XYZ file of C-alpha atoms in Angstrom:
647
model
C 130.572 157.247 122.559
C 132.348 153.854 122.908
C 130.381 150.629 123.176
C 131.340 147.161 124.509
C 129.950 144.526 122.323
C 131.993 141.461 123.599
C 128.906 139.931 124.984
C 127.161 140.361 121.614
C 129.923 138.747 119.676
C 129.591 135.762 121.917
C 126.047 135.853 121.181
C 126.929 135.885 117.370
C 128.776 132.675 118.025
C 126.111 130.875 119.929
C 123.340 131.854 117.233
C 125.524 130.517 114.489
C 126.126 127.123 116.272
C 122.755 126.585 116.669
C 121.666 127.984 113.157
C 124.456 125.296 111.731
C 123.570 122.427 114.194
C 119.700 122.894 113.181
C 120.447 123.584 109.309
C 119.933 119.957 108.604
C 117.119 119.171 110.418
C 114.396 116.333 109.444
C 111.700 118.251 111.564
C 108.403 118.346 110.116
C 107.949 121.744 107.902
C 104.933 122.864 109.925
C 104.340 126.674 110.703
C 106.023 126.481 113.839
C 109.409 125.000 112.708
C 109.257 127.387 109.810
C 108.971 130.481 111.996
C 111.538 129.066 114.243
C 114.240 128.847 111.033
C 113.224 132.330 110.555
C 113.886 133.122 114.142
C 117.410 131.610 113.936
C 118.339 133.360 110.555
C 117.127 136.955 111.768
C 118.613 136.978 115.104
C 121.850 136.102 113.522
C 121.459 138.607 110.821
C 120.372 141.127 113.370
C 123.609 140.336 115.513
C 125.880 140.594 112.759
C 124.526 143.984 111.727
C 124.531 145.287 115.170
C 128.041 144.532 115.581
C 129.072 146.009 111.961
C 127.174 149.276 112.672
C 128.805 149.306 116.065
C 132.132 148.893 114.478
C 131.468 151.432 111.690
C 130.136 154.100 114.124
C 133.113 153.796 116.659
C 135.553 154.309 113.328
C 133.684 157.894 112.645
C 134.863 157.843 109.144
C 133.523 160.475 106.836
C 134.623 158.288 103.745
C 132.254 155.319 105.196
C 129.177 157.201 106.058
C 127.331 156.154 103.494
C 127.726 152.512 104.385
C 127.485 153.239 108.087
C 124.076 154.660 107.676
C 122.778 151.687 105.487
C 124.168 149.376 107.894
C 122.443 151.202 110.889
C 119.251 151.408 109.076
C 119.286 147.728 108.268
C 120.040 147.103 112.342
C 117.063 149.204 113.310
C 114.950 147.216 110.753
C 116.071 143.975 111.685
C 116.478 144.227 115.623
C 112.655 144.788 116.438
C 111.974 142.166 113.970
C 113.586 139.696 116.326
C 110.584 140.247 118.817
C 108.179 140.140 116.217
C 109.111 136.965 114.763
C 109.376 135.627 118.379
C 105.904 136.529 118.632
C 104.594 134.507 115.395
C 106.747 131.856 117.081
C 104.389 131.815 120.045
C 101.446 131.983 118.235
C 102.527 129.266 115.886
C 103.149 126.876 118.820
C 99.800 127.660 120.413
C 98.079 127.017 117.203
C 99.413 123.519 116.964
C 97.355 123.000 120.200
C 94.376 124.570 119.468
C 93.081 126.900 116.399
C 94.001 130.420 117.002
C 91.818 133.430 115.202
C 93.776 134.822 112.172
C 93.016 138.145 113.452
C 95.621 137.491 116.079
C 98.445 137.022 113.638
C 97.098 140.290 111.679
C 96.688 142.491 114.718
C 100.157 141.288 115.562
C 101.871 142.799 112.746
C 100.742 146.284 113.486
C 103.216 147.317 115.951
C 106.208 146.339 113.727
C 104.469 147.930 110.733
C 104.220 151.313 112.427
C 107.894 150.898 113.408
C 108.710 150.577 110.258
C 107.061 153.700 108.796
C 109.139 155.232 111.741
C 112.425 153.808 110.489
C 111.649 155.114 106.923
C 110.674 158.605 108.170
C 114.044 158.309 109.738
C 115.448 159.183 106.631
C 114.086 162.675 106.559
C 113.855 163.446 110.094
C 116.499 161.597 112.147
C 113.849 160.536 114.870
C 115.401 157.557 115.643
C 119.316 158.166 114.712
C 121.245 160.528 112.525
C 125.166 160.963 111.341
C 126.502 164.117 111.065
C 128.876 165.339 108.160
C 132.078 163.667 110.236
C 130.079 160.242 110.383
C 129.705 160.612 114.375
C 126.315 158.897 115.667
C 123.550 160.510 117.376
C 120.265 159.183 118.972
C 116.871 160.649 117.669
C 114.153 162.022 119.777
C 112.304 158.895 119.020
C 114.859 156.115 119.987
C 112.713 155.028 122.906
C 110.349 153.583 120.250
C 112.768 150.838 119.428
C 112.584 149.739 123.274
C 108.574 150.139 123.075
C 108.291 147.798 120.136
C 110.276 145.168 121.739
C 108.882 145.633 125.355
C 105.148 145.474 123.534
C 106.174 142.251 121.811
C 107.293 140.386 124.885
C 104.121 141.162 126.791
C 102.037 139.872 123.898
C 104.045 136.868 123.646
C 103.777 136.330 127.734
C 100.007 137.189 127.450
C 99.198 135.173 124.502
C 100.885 132.009 126.310
C 99.059 132.720 129.687
C 95.849 132.751 127.947
C 96.219 129.601 126.053
C 97.735 127.546 129.055
C 94.688 125.690 129.514
C 95.208 124.303 125.992
C 99.169 123.484 126.372
C 101.458 121.034 128.121
C 102.310 122.843 131.180
C 105.859 122.921 130.333
C 105.017 124.310 126.953
C 103.384 127.186 129.063
C 106.317 127.787 131.475
C 108.701 127.997 128.313
C 106.469 130.295 126.542
C 105.894 132.702 129.301
C 109.888 132.272 130.374
C 111.824 133.589 127.408
C 109.914 136.788 126.853
C 110.247 137.400 130.561
C 114.222 136.771 130.704
C 114.471 138.943 127.248
C 112.946 141.952 129.118
C 115.299 141.557 131.932
C 118.500 141.413 129.776
C 117.301 144.678 127.718
C 116.359 146.461 131.204
C 120.120 145.550 132.027
C 121.215 147.284 128.834
C 119.214 150.459 129.239
C 120.844 150.542 133.031
C 124.303 150.274 131.564
C 123.906 151.900 128.148
C 127.662 151.540 126.849
C 127.289 147.396 127.074
C 125.276 146.306 123.951
C 123.154 143.248 124.947
C 120.211 143.233 122.502
C 121.671 139.993 120.824
C 122.366 138.327 123.981
C 118.696 138.993 125.200
C 117.470 137.148 121.815
C 119.997 134.408 122.129
C 119.027 133.704 125.528
C 115.417 133.471 124.581
C 116.726 131.169 121.434
C 118.692 128.986 123.600
C 115.587 128.166 125.915
C 113.157 127.539 122.905
C 115.566 125.543 121.185
C 116.680 123.133 123.994
C 112.987 122.588 125.282
C 110.834 122.880 122.133
C 113.128 122.673 119.056
C 115.826 120.458 119.782
C 115.891 117.716 117.047
C 117.282 115.114 119.537
C 113.459 115.215 120.741
C 112.148 114.240 117.360
C 115.467 111.842 116.055
C 115.757 108.079 116.771
C 119.101 107.486 118.379
C 120.135 104.465 116.920
C 119.157 105.262 113.031
C 119.421 109.150 113.242
C 116.410 109.547 111.226
C 113.220 110.954 112.213
C 110.751 108.994 115.127
C 107.010 107.815 115.261
C 106.275 110.993 116.866
C 107.598 113.119 114.014
C 105.857 110.966 111.421
C 102.612 111.632 113.333
C 103.278 115.241 113.005
C 104.054 114.825 109.370
C 100.873 113.172 108.499
C 98.703 115.809 110.819
C 100.346 118.534 108.545
C 99.690 116.764 105.531
C 96.013 116.325 106.239
C 95.632 119.764 107.603
C 96.769 120.617 104.108
C 94.342 118.415 102.566
C 97.591 117.194 100.141
C 97.696 113.618 98.837
C 100.531 111.368 99.744
C 101.634 107.824 100.124
C 102.862 106.047 103.163
C 105.049 102.952 102.660
C 105.399 100.610 105.849
C 108.734 98.316 105.884
C 108.765 96.001 108.505
C 111.843 93.409 109.166
C 110.564 89.803 109.946
C 112.136 87.643 112.257
C 114.352 90.632 113.782
C 114.290 88.892 117.319
C 115.598 85.732 115.748
C 118.548 87.798 114.063
C 119.156 89.464 117.757
C 118.972 86.060 119.400
C 121.133 84.512 116.855
C 123.641 87.167 116.383
C 123.307 89.241 119.738
C 121.967 92.643 120.101
C 124.843 94.664 118.755
C 124.782 92.996 115.626
C 120.973 93.587 115.706
C 121.310 97.241 116.016
C 123.949 97.542 113.485
C 121.817 95.899 111.105
C 119.364 98.304 111.729
C 121.527 100.916 111.111
C 122.673 99.633 107.955
C 119.025 98.754 106.800
C 117.750 102.501 107.794
C 120.924 103.755 105.574
C 119.972 101.692 102.874
C 116.268 102.729 102.881
C 117.272 106.371 103.401
C 119.176 106.315 99.887
C 116.616 104.009 98.325
C 113.234 105.802 99.140
C 113.781 108.884 97.207
C 111.947 111.205 99.617
C 113.435 112.988 102.560
C 110.661 112.030 104.697
C 111.772 108.466 106.352
C 110.835 107.584 109.516
C 111.737 104.968 112.276
C 108.283 104.032 113.128
C 108.910 101.247 115.698
C 111.519 98.774 116.727
C 112.140 97.000 113.323
C 109.698 99.080 111.383
C 110.246 102.166 108.996
C 107.804 104.381 107.117
C 108.642 106.539 104.216
C 106.272 109.506 103.287
C 105.926 110.391 99.747
C 104.134 113.831 99.221
C 101.896 114.567 96.211
C 101.239 111.715 93.465
C 104.396 110.036 93.256
C 103.396 106.381 92.109
C 106.350 105.860 89.818
C 108.634 106.839 92.869
C 106.922 104.622 95.220
C 106.754 101.862 92.518
C 110.530 102.117 91.691
C 111.230 101.897 95.562
C 109.291 99.131 96.236
C 111.019 96.935 93.200
C 114.318 98.037 94.328
C 113.712 97.206 97.848
C 112.370 93.513 96.881
C 115.450 92.995 94.897
C 117.564 94.041 97.553
C 116.088 91.812 100.175
C 116.620 88.866 97.958
C 120.400 89.478 98.448
C 122.283 88.419 101.741
C 123.196 91.229 104.206
C 126.471 91.660 106.051
C 126.870 92.606 109.584
C 130.597 92.246 110.734
C 131.422 88.619 110.049
C 127.892 87.497 109.691
C 125.918 86.945 106.323
C 122.318 86.481 106.444
C 119.221 86.631 104.451
C 116.110 88.456 106.036
C 112.721 89.252 104.534
C 110.642 92.196 105.486
C 106.664 93.049 105.361
C 105.648 96.032 103.047
C 102.317 97.872 103.254
C 101.027 100.920 100.992
C 98.539 103.254 102.114
C 97.335 106.450 99.990
C 95.608 109.639 101.143
C 92.946 110.360 100.482
C 92.028 107.399 97.919
C 91.790 105.118 100.658
C 92.672 106.397 104.262
C 91.170 109.683 105.278
C 92.142 110.326 108.768
C 95.263 110.003 110.841
C 94.230 107.040 113.007
C 92.861 105.198 109.491
C 96.005 105.697 108.222
C 97.860 104.262 110.928
C 95.580 101.553 111.679
C 95.969 100.821 107.772
C 99.795 100.747 107.895
C 100.025 98.289 110.840
C 97.153 96.043 108.944
C 98.745 96.068 105.704
C 102.296 95.121 107.381
C 100.423 92.154 109.314
C 98.498 91.215 105.920
C 102.037 91.352 103.961
C 103.286 89.064 106.306
C 100.675 86.669 106.207
C 100.916 86.617 102.523
C 104.707 85.881 102.439
C 107.957 87.346 102.450
C 108.580 90.759 100.659
C 105.211 90.561 99.396
C 103.632 94.267 99.184
C 99.956 94.665 100.861
C 98.493 97.631 99.360
C 95.636 99.018 101.113
C 91.857 99.214 99.617
C 88.646 100.188 100.600
C 87.721 97.006 101.764
C 90.804 96.759 104.084
C 89.947 100.044 105.676
C 86.449 98.785 106.242
C 87.605 95.523 107.646
C 89.814 97.561 109.891
C 87.075 99.777 111.082
C 84.825 96.759 111.974
C 88.050 95.419 113.856
C 88.203 98.004 116.212
C 84.591 98.565 116.317
C 84.656 94.845 117.759
C 87.396 95.880 119.903
C 84.969 98.518 121.556
C 82.086 95.955 121.584
C 84.407 93.391 123.533
C 85.475 96.417 126.140
C 82.089 97.477 126.426
C 80.371 93.768 126.712
C 83.287 92.560 129.308
C 82.638 95.763 131.512
C 78.939 94.925 131.607
C 79.584 90.981 131.862
C 77.451 90.782 128.780
C 79.253 87.433 127.394
C 77.369 84.127 127.198
C 78.566 80.759 127.982
C 77.602 78.027 125.837
C 78.604 74.627 126.579
C 79.079 71.806 124.059
C 78.712 68.182 125.347
C 81.423 65.570 124.953
C 80.389 62.054 123.926
C 82.263 58.657 125.999
C 82.440 56.037 123.587
C 83.087 53.219 126.193
C 80.343 54.751 128.554
C 77.958 55.469 125.632
C 76.732 58.761 127.125
C 77.852 62.427 127.479
C 80.224 62.950 130.142
C 81.927 66.432 129.988
C 81.362 69.690 127.915
C 83.455 72.256 126.553
C 82.904 76.026 127.716
C 82.528 78.552 124.614
C 82.169 82.409 124.689
C 79.517 83.752 122.934
C 79.061 86.985 121.644
C 75.484 87.955 120.585
C 72.883 91.059 120.391
C 75.758 93.383 119.155
C 74.783 95.992 116.525
C 76.506 93.570 113.943
C 74.194 90.659 115.343
C 75.888 87.428 116.698
C 80.006 87.650 116.192
C 81.648 84.333 115.422
C 84.436 83.410 117.978
C 86.579 82.989 115.028
C 86.477 86.818 114.359
C 86.449 88.127 117.939
C 88.775 85.776 119.641
C 91.721 87.003 117.966
C 90.593 90.597 118.166
C 90.386 89.915 121.916
C 93.927 88.520 121.949
C 95.379 91.247 120.162
C 93.893 93.964 122.669
C 94.813 91.690 125.765
C 90.958 91.324 126.719
C 91.539 87.730 126.391
C 92.823 87.598 129.714
C 89.864 89.016 131.785
C 87.369 87.280 129.490
C 89.109 84.096 130.180
C 89.002 84.481 134.044
C 85.434 85.565 133.761
C 84.344 82.365 131.852
C 86.280 80.459 134.267
C 84.235 82.183 136.863
C 81.114 81.381 135.131
C 82.060 77.805 134.516
C 82.742 77.103 138.026
C 79.377 78.387 139.085
C 77.772 76.437 136.477
C 79.560 73.254 137.759
C 78.548 74.464 141.457
C 75.098 74.543 140.436
C 75.312 71.247 138.818
C 76.638 69.453 142.031
C 74.293 71.020 144.327
C 70.795 71.000 142.453
C 71.483 68.139 139.954
C 73.812 65.952 141.890
C 72.955 62.770 139.640
C 73.819 64.433 136.509
C 76.626 62.686 134.903
C 78.709 65.808 134.434
C 82.155 64.900 135.274
C 84.178 68.118 134.421
C 84.203 71.174 131.928
C 86.815 72.424 129.884
C 87.654 76.250 129.746
C 90.349 76.990 126.943
C 93.357 79.390 127.985
C 95.048 81.508 125.488
C 98.520 81.894 124.642
C 98.230 85.484 125.961
C 97.480 84.364 129.505
C 100.944 82.603 129.618
C 102.467 86.185 129.772
C 100.707 87.122 133.128
C 103.106 86.537 136.223
C 99.765 85.695 138.439
C 98.390 82.956 136.229
C 98.259 79.923 138.516
C 97.277 82.100 141.887
C 94.438 83.698 140.250
C 93.187 80.616 138.374
C 93.414 78.492 141.628
C 91.880 81.132 143.293
C 88.798 81.349 141.126
C 88.187 77.470 141.305
C 88.709 77.522 145.078
C 86.492 80.449 145.859
C 83.773 78.679 143.844
C 84.131 75.528 146.420
C 84.170 72.740 143.357
C 86.358 69.968 143.142
C 89.332 71.304 141.091
C 89.008 67.902 139.111
C 85.696 69.280 137.721
C 87.832 71.633 135.848
C 89.832 71.057 132.643
C 92.148 73.396 131.077
C 92.536 73.362 127.290
C 95.757 74.971 125.855
C 97.032 74.901 122.371
C 100.057 73.508 120.967
C 101.459 76.940 119.769
C 101.332 77.711 123.537
C 103.643 74.826 124.311
C 105.947 76.220 121.539
C 105.998 79.860 122.396
C 105.802 79.710 126.344
C 107.170 75.954 127.053
C 108.767 76.795 130.302
C 105.730 78.774 131.641
C 103.272 76.254 130.231
C 105.269 73.253 132.210
C 105.332 75.306 135.404
C 101.284 76.075 134.995
C 100.594 72.557 134.129
C 102.440 71.188 136.774
C 101.092 73.631 139.726
C 97.780 73.092 138.519
C 97.859 69.512 138.217
C 98.939 68.887 141.887
C 95.977 70.920 142.703
C 93.816 68.417 140.486
C 92.961 70.405 137.616
C 93.067 68.486 134.267
C 94.670 69.420 131.006
C 93.406 69.123 127.441
C 95.968 69.566 124.429
C 93.993 71.216 121.834
C 94.268 71.093 118.321
C 96.945 68.384 118.242
C 97.768 68.001 114.489
C 98.023 71.816 113.159
C 101.797 71.489 113.090
C 103.527 73.308 116.184
C 104.671 70.830 118.878
C 106.934 67.805 118.731
C 106.163 64.516 120.450
C 108.994 64.667 123.029
C 107.259 67.933 124.331
C 103.971 66.229 124.858
C 105.547 63.329 126.484
C 107.030 65.098 129.260
C 103.856 66.945 130.310
C 100.674 65.145 132.257
C 98.304 65.931 129.990
C 95.265 63.913 130.584
C 93.588 64.295 127.168
C 94.791 64.814 123.440
C 92.323 66.444 121.166
C 92.763 65.393 117.764
C 92.195 68.787 115.446
C 88.891 68.085 113.024
C 91.292 68.821 110.212
C 93.529 65.430 110.925
C 90.197 63.621 111.673
C 88.785 64.715 108.103
C 91.875 63.788 106.334
C 92.578 60.577 107.918
C 88.884 59.153 107.663
C 89.086 60.272 103.858
C 92.096 57.962 103.500
C 90.236 54.945 104.215
C 92.905 52.053 105.112
C 95.986 54.353 105.386
C 94.274 56.966 107.567
C 92.605 54.028 109.545
C 96.215 52.236 110.285
C 97.753 55.856 111.043
C 95.203 56.963 113.468
C 95.400 53.797 115.369
C 98.902 53.879 115.828
C 98.901 57.521 116.838
C 96.130 56.927 119.603
C 97.669 53.739 120.776
C 100.832 55.749 121.646
C 99.006 58.381 123.533
C 96.980 55.806 125.292
C 100.398 54.298 126.512
C 101.148 57.326 127.795
C 98.483 57.615 130.007
C 96.328 60.088 127.843
C 92.755 59.646 126.501
C 92.171 61.050 123.109
C 89.577 62.852 121.700
C 88.278 63.499 118.418
C 86.844 66.775 117.565
C 84.909 68.032 114.481
C 82.802 64.736 113.865
C 79.883 65.406 111.871
C 79.028 62.540 110.241
C 78.372 58.495 110.983
C 81.273 57.774 108.882
C 83.742 59.879 110.751
C 82.172 58.621 113.882
C 82.679 54.984 112.752
C 85.959 55.294 111.708
C 87.447 57.210 115.088
C 85.866 54.630 116.893
C 87.415 52.025 115.265
C 90.838 53.959 115.613
C 90.530 53.698 119.393
C 89.322 57.175 120.576
C 87.602 57.311 123.858
C 85.825 60.731 123.441
C 83.796 62.460 120.592
C 83.037 66.182 120.123
C 81.165 67.384 116.996
C 78.084 68.503 116.031
C 77.061 64.709 115.283
C 76.449 64.496 118.592
C 75.540 68.197 120.159
C 76.157 71.512 119.075
C 77.380 74.263 121.653
C 73.970 74.844 123.862
C 73.270 77.369 126.649
C 73.795 76.386 130.008
C 70.256 74.754 130.889
C 69.691 72.697 127.545
C 73.328 71.392 127.792
C 72.780 69.989 130.930
C 69.359 68.417 129.816
C 71.198 66.702 127.287
C 73.690 65.439 129.121
C 71.501 64.427 131.742
C 69.027 62.482 128.965
C 71.780 60.436 128.041
C 72.761 59.717 131.353
C 69.413 58.370 132.387
C 69.351 56.150 129.262
C 72.171 54.299 130.051
C 71.110 53.523 133.530
C 70.039 49.802 134.278
């Protein structure tokens, strides 16, 4: 018989291309990915054996009968093995989404094992094929078994994927059910036209579908740096945890990359990341390097590789001391470095990720190129931080925050005239949580936005209640702190004015406090917001002046009603006696000349009070006069001082 194996040759070429292209893959060495590599090798081998066997059989050379028989036997062994290994690929893919019974894997081997016995028996029985003395090929009585095994495994693939559809992404289910159906169609066509060999074509059609949609390394490789992305890092961590094998993860985060991008342009920024990635790839001495984020990379060391990790860290720190060059640009840039080990410190995927990000942040705080190694205490601190974030979400949803008010003393009027609203988080499983702890967490999670609007609403209700029920109370206004995060909201002015107007109070009763850092990071947005709100009557206070962020020219061009001196400047100036006295007097005089009152915060002693009064401050806030109090108590304290100064 003469066979047409043109399609088989084309299939062989396609399979070889896929094998070559995926040979150097950075995919996680999971069971699924290893089986796919086996699929490639077995498919290429089976097609090659099929072509070789066909050529030898068609030649019908008695001298080559031994080689023809051996190659044909190997072909009969390999071809049904394609469908078998694809069954195990389906099994492994499903097992990644949901643990499958090992019994399924064991039972799945039975059809092919029985078929192998048939191949072995063929040596004596010729039940599958035999060659006569002239080398002519003849099909045996059980040749149909090869098709039965193939069809059986295709049905098993389809049934397994369909039965697991609830555990899989719909797209994955479609692919896992499509490729066995397509393979069956191709083999049915071959049976209808027996002179055309299409078994390799059936395998390659399935291979292409699986490769393009499930195994294509482009899905896992970062386009810019050509190394695996964060998704692959997560898969690798999950695999290592499943194996319960120790490993060390090192995160390297480039500092001030935004500045580099702004100064030299995004193209040069991308070029730098490419160069930096190439350097890391050579220096880390591990095949597992990932682009974790925009300017963050993670190297993963399997097993106990402390010496390798330490060597890499020393090399990296030395390299970061030297300038980098991109095109004609030379610059020195630093990085933040964090180290997390499993299982010594972190014990779960989420803990590892959180610990890496925490260490990168801590390293940046500690200084350029300083290594931060995660400890048990850090992990506990991270756990507390995430727990507090959950508490904040629950408290916000249930309107459970308390608002306290710290009265503010007017030196000229000799009474309390206003107050600052302060958010409090009490009654949690951790007891009362300090604002110094929960406010930064609220800012990181973005919860500060809704928390501020909620607080503003409560303050407006408080002022409304005072105006309606205590019209003689000397409360002129209440200030509310606005975080820098709020200035990233497009509807900040509209929403703020909406809350104030809905309450029915005079906008002048509200004072918004912003920090110097807000002016530095969001100057244009802050200026627009301040001007809009000021036109509506809302007052503004610059908080924490003296912490070293803003410059005087920025302050001069904004209509700020009050400048609040940070307690650090009050304390240090009061300790300098005459020098501090002169300094503060001139500073306060300058602010008064531009139309702003000056408030000294953090006044806790009589000597500090006397000092700020001599210096010319108009307002004082501090524990010496009053601590933050619940609304009713704060109003009593403010009212009491108002009654004392009346004629």
